[in-house]
mmCIF file of C-alpha atoms and ligand atoms in Angstrom:
data_model
loop_
_atom_site.group_PDB
_atom_site.id
_atom_site.type_symbol
_atom_site.label_atom_id
_atom_site.label_comp_id
_atom_site.label_asym_id
_atom_site.label_seq_id
_atom_site.Cartn_x
_atom_site.Cartn_y
_atom_site.Cartn_z
ATOM 1 C CA MET A 265 17.845 -121.870 -83.196
ATOM 2 C CA PRO A 266 19.202 -120.393 -86.088
ATOM 3 C CA HIS A 267 18.357 -116.741 -86.624
ATOM 4 C CA PRO A 268 15.049 -116.455 -88.517
ATOM 5 C CA GLN A 269 15.303 -115.398 -92.126
ATOM 6 C CA ARG A 270 13.830 -112.205 -93.073
ATOM 7 C CA ILE A 271 11.728 -111.316 -95.973
ATOM 8 C CA LEU A 272 10.635 -107.973 -97.125
ATOM 9 C CA VAL A 273 7.147 -107.774 -98.839
ATOM 10 C CA VAL A 274 6.751 -104.872 -101.263
ATOM 11 C CA GLU A 275 3.069 -104.778 -102.045
ATOM 12 C CA ASP A 276 0.595 -101.979 -102.102
ATOM 13 C CA GLU A 277 -2.482 -104.031 -101.851
ATOM 14 C CA GLN A 278 -2.992 -104.338 -98.053
ATOM 15 C CA ASP A 279 -4.930 -107.556 -98.219
ATOM 16 C CA ILE A 280 -2.316 -109.445 -100.132
ATOM 17 C CA ALA A 281 0.516 -107.908 -98.103
ATOM 18 C CA GLU A 282 -1.169 -108.988 -94.856
ATOM 19 C CA PHE A 283 -1.933 -112.465 -96.153
ATOM 20 C CA LEU A 284 1.605 -112.734 -97.259
ATOM 21 C CA THR A 285 3.098 -111.690 -93.896
ATOM 22 C CA LEU A 286 0.835 -113.850 -92.029
ATOM 23 C CA GLU A 287 1.736 -116.917 -93.976
ATOM 24 C CA LEU A 288 5.408 -116.226 -93.964
ATOM 25 C CA GLU A 289 5.302 -115.569 -90.199
ATOM 26 C CA HIS A 290 3.529 -118.877 -89.683
ATOM 27 C CA GLU A 291 6.439 -120.494 -91.538
ATOM 28 C CA GLY A 292 8.866 -118.932 -89.029
ATOM 29 C CA TYR A 293 10.156 -115.973 -91.179
ATOM 30 C CA GLU A 294 10.472 -112.246 -89.937
ATOM 31 C CA THR A 295 8.764 -109.913 -92.233
ATOM 32 C CA ALA A 296 8.111 -106.321 -93.016
ATOM 33 C CA ILE A 297 5.715 -104.579 -95.405
ATOM 34 C CA ALA A 298 6.611 -101.775 -97.751
ATOM 35 C CA ALA A 299 3.512 -100.281 -99.350
ATOM 36 C CA ASP A 300 5.042 -98.597 -102.310
ATOM 37 C CA GLY A 301 8.258 -98.675 -104.450
ATOM 38 C CA TYR A 302 10.133 -95.881 -102.582
ATOM 39 C CA GLU A 303 9.526 -97.378 -99.204
ATOM 40 C CA GLY A 304 10.596 -100.752 -100.671
ATOM 41 C CA LEU A 305 13.741 -99.246 -101.920
ATOM 42 C CA ARG A 306 14.403 -97.400 -98.520
ATOM 43 C CA LEU A 307 13.820 -100.736 -96.414
ATOM 44 C CA ALA A 308 15.776 -102.834 -98.951
ATOM 45 C CA GLU A 309 18.745 -100.475 -98.531
ATOM 46 C CA GLY A 310 18.417 -99.659 -95.068
ATOM 47 C CA ASP A 311 18.359 -103.200 -93.696
ATOM 48 C CA SER A 312 19.520 -106.710 -94.390
ATOM 49 C CA TRP A 313 17.097 -109.140 -95.878
ATOM 50 C CA ASP A 314 17.198 -112.750 -97.011
ATOM 51 C CA LEU A 315 14.755 -112.300 -99.757
ATOM 52 C CA ILE A 316 12.388 -109.767 -101.108
ATOM 53 C CA LEU A 317 8.856 -110.338 -102.687
ATOM 54 C CA LEU A 318 8.316 -107.520 -104.974
ATOM 55 C CA ASP A 319 4.957 -106.580 -106.566
ATOM 56 C CA ILE A 320 5.243 -105.294 -110.164
ATOM 57 C CA MET A 321 2.321 -102.896 -110.050
ATOM 58 C CA LEU A 322 3.110 -100.379 -107.444
ATOM 59 C CA PRO A 323 2.323 -96.689 -107.113
ATOM 60 C CA GLY A 324 5.273 -94.191 -107.451
ATOM 61 C CA ILE A 325 7.901 -96.412 -109.156
ATOM 62 C CA SER A 326 7.206 -99.807 -110.754
ATOM 63 C CA GLY A 327 8.478 -103.040 -109.292
ATOM 64 C CA MET A 328 10.668 -103.405 -112.261
ATOM 65 C CA GLU A 329 12.346 -100.145 -111.550
ATOM 66 C CA VAL A 330 12.598 -100.980 -107.795
ATOM 67 C CA CYS A 331 14.299 -104.265 -108.714
ATOM 68 C CA ARG A 332 16.828 -102.550 -111.140
ATOM 69 C CA ARG A 333 17.741 -100.140 -108.374
ATOM 70 C CA ILE A 334 18.002 -102.962 -105.718
ATOM 71 C CA ARG A 335 20.500 -104.602 -108.090
ATOM 72 C CA GLY A 336 22.602 -101.496 -107.883
ATOM 73 C CA PHE A 337 23.501 -102.428 -104.253
ATOM 74 C CA SER A 338 22.438 -105.874 -103.494
ATOM 75 C CA ASP A 339 22.216 -109.394 -104.775
ATOM 76 C CA VAL A 340 19.298 -110.337 -102.314
ATOM 77 C CA PRO A 341 16.980 -112.949 -104.004
ATOM 78 C CA ILE A 342 14.014 -111.227 -105.325
ATOM 79 C CA ILE A 343 10.777 -113.001 -106.333
ATOM 80 C CA MET A 344 8.539 -110.835 -108.582
ATOM 81 C CA LEU A 345 4.689 -111.002 -108.071
ATOM 82 C CA THR A 346 2.887 -110.129 -111.402
ATOM 83 C CA ALA A 347 -0.669 -110.195 -112.664
ATOM 84 C CA ARG A 348 0.774 -110.208 -116.090
ATOM 85 C CA GLN A 349 1.383 -113.568 -117.876
ATOM 86 C CA SER A 350 2.864 -112.469 -121.292
ATOM 87 C CA VAL A 351 6.364 -113.602 -122.161
ATOM 88 C CA PRO A 352 7.565 -110.062 -122.972
ATOM 89 C CA GLU A 353 6.497 -109.043 -119.244
ATOM 90 C CA ARG A 354 8.206 -111.959 -117.861
ATOM 91 C CA VAL A 355 11.445 -111.453 -119.768
ATOM 92 C CA ALA A 356 11.407 -107.770 -118.772
ATOM 93 C CA GLY A 357 11.141 -108.825 -115.079
ATOM 94 C CA LEU A 358 14.030 -111.250 -115.354
ATOM 95 C CA ASP A 359 15.776 -108.557 -117.135
ATOM 96 C CA SER A 360 15.474 -106.157 -114.277
ATOM 97 C CA GLY A 361 17.313 -108.786 -112.107
ATOM 98 C CA ALA A 362 14.642 -110.643 -110.454
ATOM 99 C CA ASP A 363 15.537 -114.252 -109.557
ATOM 100 C CA ASP A 364 12.110 -115.524 -110.016
ATOM 101 C CA TYR A 365 8.532 -114.241 -110.763
ATOM 102 C CA VAL A 366 5.130 -115.612 -109.636
ATOM 103 C CA PRO A 367 1.973 -114.656 -111.497
ATOM 104 C CA LYS A 368 -1.046 -113.626 -109.462
ATOM 105 C CA PRO A 369 -3.250 -115.062 -108.385
ATOM 106 C CA PHE A 370 -0.738 -117.552 -106.757
ATOM 107 C CA ALA A 371 -1.124 -120.490 -104.730
ATOM 108 C CA ILE A 372 0.698 -119.746 -101.450
ATOM 109 C CA GLU A 373 2.186 -123.449 -101.102
ATOM 110 C CA GLU A 374 3.849 -122.707 -104.481
ATOM 111 C CA LEU A 375 5.106 -119.427 -103.515
ATOM 112 C CA LEU A 376 6.449 -120.761 -100.257
ATOM 113 C CA ALA A 377 8.223 -123.484 -102.233
ATOM 114 C CA ARG A 378 9.884 -121.024 -104.495
ATOM 115 C CA ILE A 379 11.151 -118.969 -101.478
ATOM 116 C CA ARG A 380 12.559 -122.102 -99.898
ATOM 117 C CA VAL A 381 14.390 -122.936 -103.185
ATOM 118 C CA LEU A 382 16.032 -119.382 -103.278
ATOM 119 C CA LEU A 383 16.958 -119.340 -99.547
ATOM 120 C CA ARG A 384 18.312 -122.878 -99.595
ATOM 121 C CA ARG A 385 20.412 -122.022 -102.732
ATOM 122 C CA ASN A 386 21.802 -119.001 -101.047
ATOM 123 C CA GLN A 387 22.818 -121.023 -97.881
ATOM 124 C CA ARG A 388 24.378 -123.642 -99.980
ATOM 125 C CA THR A 389 26.641 -121.349 -101.719
ATOM 126 C CA GLN A 390 27.642 -119.766 -98.490
ATOM 127 C CA THR A 391 28.765 -123.064 -96.963
ATOM 128 C CA GLN A 392 30.465 -124.962 -99.707
ATOM 129 C CA ALA A 393 33.576 -122.885 -100.796
ATOM 130 C CA GLU A 394 35.358 -123.894 -103.763
ATOM 131 C CA VAL A 395 36.810 -122.579 -107.066
ATOM 132 C CA LEU A 396 35.497 -124.185 -110.262
ATOM 133 C CA ALA A 397 37.784 -123.550 -113.323
ATOM 134 C CA VAL A 398 36.763 -124.031 -116.825
ATOM 135 C CA ALA A 399 39.470 -123.093 -119.399
ATOM 136 C CA ASP A 400 40.420 -119.428 -118.388
ATOM 137 C CA LEU A 401 37.114 -119.031 -116.400
ATOM 138 C CA LYS A 402 37.337 -119.130 -112.553
ATOM 139 C CA ILE A 403 34.045 -119.469 -110.320
ATOM 140 C CA ASN A 404 34.352 -118.862 -106.604
ATOM 141 C CA THR A 405 31.210 -120.558 -105.122
ATOM 142 C CA ALA A 406 31.836 -118.816 -101.787
ATOM 143 C CA THR A 407 32.278 -115.234 -102.762
ATOM 144 C CA ARG A 408 30.223 -115.801 -105.983
ATOM 145 C CA GLU A 409 32.922 -113.851 -107.889
ATOM 146 C CA VAL A 410 33.677 -114.872 -111.583
ATOM 147 C CA GLU A 411 36.804 -114.017 -113.609
ATOM 148 C CA ARG A 412 37.843 -114.854 -117.073
ATOM 149 C CA ALA A 413 41.332 -114.431 -118.122
ATOM 150 C CA GLY A 414 41.954 -112.273 -115.184
ATOM 151 C CA HIS A 415 38.987 -110.004 -115.631
ATOM 152 C CA ALA A 416 36.286 -109.749 -113.159
ATOM 153 C CA ILE A 417 32.723 -110.505 -114.664
ATOM 154 C CA THR A 418 29.716 -109.278 -112.729
ATOM 155 C CA LEU A 419 26.782 -111.602 -112.723
ATOM 156 C CA THR A 420 23.353 -111.502 -111.327
ATOM 157 C CA ALA A 421 22.426 -114.120 -108.641
ATOM 158 C CA ARG A 422 20.360 -116.112 -111.294
ATOM 159 C CA GLU A 423 23.268 -115.938 -113.932
ATOM 160 C CA PHE A 424 25.683 -117.113 -111.415
ATOM 161 C CA ASP A 425 23.711 -120.139 -110.449
ATOM 162 C CA LEU A 426 23.188 -120.823 -114.148
ATOM 163 C CA LEU A 427 27.066 -120.582 -114.660
ATOM 164 C CA GLU A 428 27.808 -122.680 -111.586
ATOM 165 C CA THR A 429 25.454 -125.459 -112.893
ATOM 166 C CA PHE A 430 27.148 -125.492 -116.238
ATOM 167 C CA ALA A 431 30.579 -125.435 -114.600
ATOM 168 C CA ARG A 432 29.639 -128.445 -112.367
ATOM 169 C CA ASN A 433 28.718 -130.281 -115.525
ATOM 170 C CA LYS A 434 31.456 -129.131 -117.725
ATOM 171 C CA ASN A 435 31.786 -131.021 -121.008
ATOM 172 C CA HIS A 436 28.440 -132.520 -120.446
ATOM 173 C CA VAL A 437 25.363 -131.434 -122.476
ATOM 174 C CA LEU A 438 22.536 -130.181 -120.248
ATOM 175 C CA THR A 439 18.963 -130.056 -121.642
ATOM 176 C CA ARG A 440 16.924 -127.033 -121.046
ATOM 177 C CA GLU A 441 14.595 -129.145 -118.707
ATOM 178 C CA GLN A 442 17.681 -130.206 -116.633
ATOM 179 C CA ILE A 443 18.820 -126.667 -116.453
ATOM 180 C CA MET A 444 15.350 -125.448 -115.285
ATOM 181 C CA GLU A 445 15.194 -127.948 -112.678
ATOM 182 C CA ARG A 446 18.684 -127.397 -111.386
ATOM 183 C CA VAL A 447 18.863 -123.608 -111.521
ATOM 184 C CA TRP A 448 15.109 -122.648 -110.803
ATOM 185 C CA GLY A 449 14.587 -125.654 -108.534
ATOM 186 C CA TYR A 450 11.215 -126.798 -109.641
ATOM 187 C CA ASP A 451 9.485 -127.925 -112.775
ATOM 188 C CA PHE A 452 8.783 -124.978 -114.895
ATOM 189 C CA VAL A 453 6.946 -127.015 -117.706
ATOM 190 C CA GLY A 454 6.767 -125.061 -121.054
ATOM 191 C CA GLU A 455 8.726 -122.165 -119.742
ATOM 192 C CA THR A 456 12.215 -123.302 -121.046
ATOM 193 C CA ASN A 457 12.492 -120.069 -123.162
ATOM 194 C CA VAL A 458 13.684 -118.534 -119.908
ATOM 195 C CA VAL A 459 16.798 -120.720 -120.117
ATOM 196 C CA ASP A 460 17.461 -119.216 -123.458
ATOM 197 C CA VAL A 461 17.021 -115.675 -122.277
ATOM 198 C CA TYR A 462 19.592 -116.352 -119.490
ATOM 199 C CA VAL A 463 21.990 -118.065 -121.541
ATOM 200 C CA ARG A 464 22.092 -115.028 -123.791
ATOM 201 C CA TYR A 465 22.673 -112.767 -120.683
ATOM 202 C CA LEU A 466 25.498 -115.082 -119.530
ATOM 203 C CA ARG A 467 27.302 -115.246 -123.077
ATOM 204 C CA ASN A 468 27.058 -111.424 -123.459
ATOM 205 C CA LYS A 469 29.135 -111.120 -120.195
ATOM 206 C CA MET A 470 31.427 -114.383 -120.244
ATOM 207 C CA ASP A 471 31.980 -115.259 -123.931
ATOM 208 C CA VAL A 472 31.304 -112.317 -126.226
ATOM 209 C CA PRO A 473 33.883 -109.843 -124.729
ATOM 210 C CA PHE A 474 36.544 -112.605 -124.897
ATOM 211 C CA GLY A 475 35.947 -113.743 -128.472
ATOM 212 C CA ASP A 476 36.469 -117.367 -127.418
ATOM 213 C CA PRO A 477 33.095 -119.014 -126.581
ATOM 214 C CA LEU A 478 33.049 -121.643 -123.800
ATOM 215 C CA LEU A 479 29.219 -121.961 -123.812
ATOM 216 C CA HIS A 480 27.990 -123.881 -126.830
ATOM 217 C CA THR A 481 24.339 -124.575 -128.157
ATOM 218 C CA VAL A 482 23.622 -128.123 -128.907
ATOM 219 C CA ARG A 483 20.969 -127.846 -131.482
ATOM 220 C CA GLY A 484 17.666 -129.398 -130.550
ATOM 221 C CA VAL A 485 19.036 -130.631 -127.186
ATOM 222 C CA GLY A 486 20.377 -127.728 -124.863
ATOM 223 C CA TYR A 487 23.780 -126.266 -123.963
ATOM 224 C CA ILE A 488 27.139 -127.448 -123.042
ATOM 225 C CA LEU A 489 30.092 -125.476 -121.099
ATOM 226 C CA LYS A 490 33.495 -126.661 -122.794
ATOM 227 C CA GLY A 491 36.754 -126.384 -121.280
HETATM 228 CA CA1 LIG B 716 0.040 -103.941 -106.710
#
């Protein structure tokens, strides 16, 4: 038996936290609960986790701030739980470095599916090592290191997955729907503006500083990485 995967639940509402850990343990995961942001940070830093479920509304420091701070030391996949449905809130959540977010109330099956997608993606990138090259851009899928013209580029987990998807389809246009499906792993109908947000992050790191864009917009269709 492989070692069970470990999930940290950062959630102040005890009923929800207990429900989540019960369901997760039923699926074979090991879990721990942090009841506020500070405890969440302490546990995130002090132990190794395969994934973190992070509530956005927490006493002490907010889930977004916790996420930002975790990103200072870890690329662990983070799913944000949020009661808020507005686009600015979602963008802010993604901006703080979360890989995904699930609005409350959520269906447990959907949350479990999203957890599996993130865990599977992490495993896949750990086992299939290769270096993808696009023009002067190099993407190491084992170490998840990216460099362009010899300069290291630091990407979040999701940005890396997006870039890897473009690189594996270089010189082919991908539609927003294809990108959603391949990078986010499930059908995110009507949410494709998330793709645009992430493409912007990616460009700011891998194109803008170099003045020679590789990632191009195909108006009305999607995006293409050319090289
Ligand atoms: Ca809460």
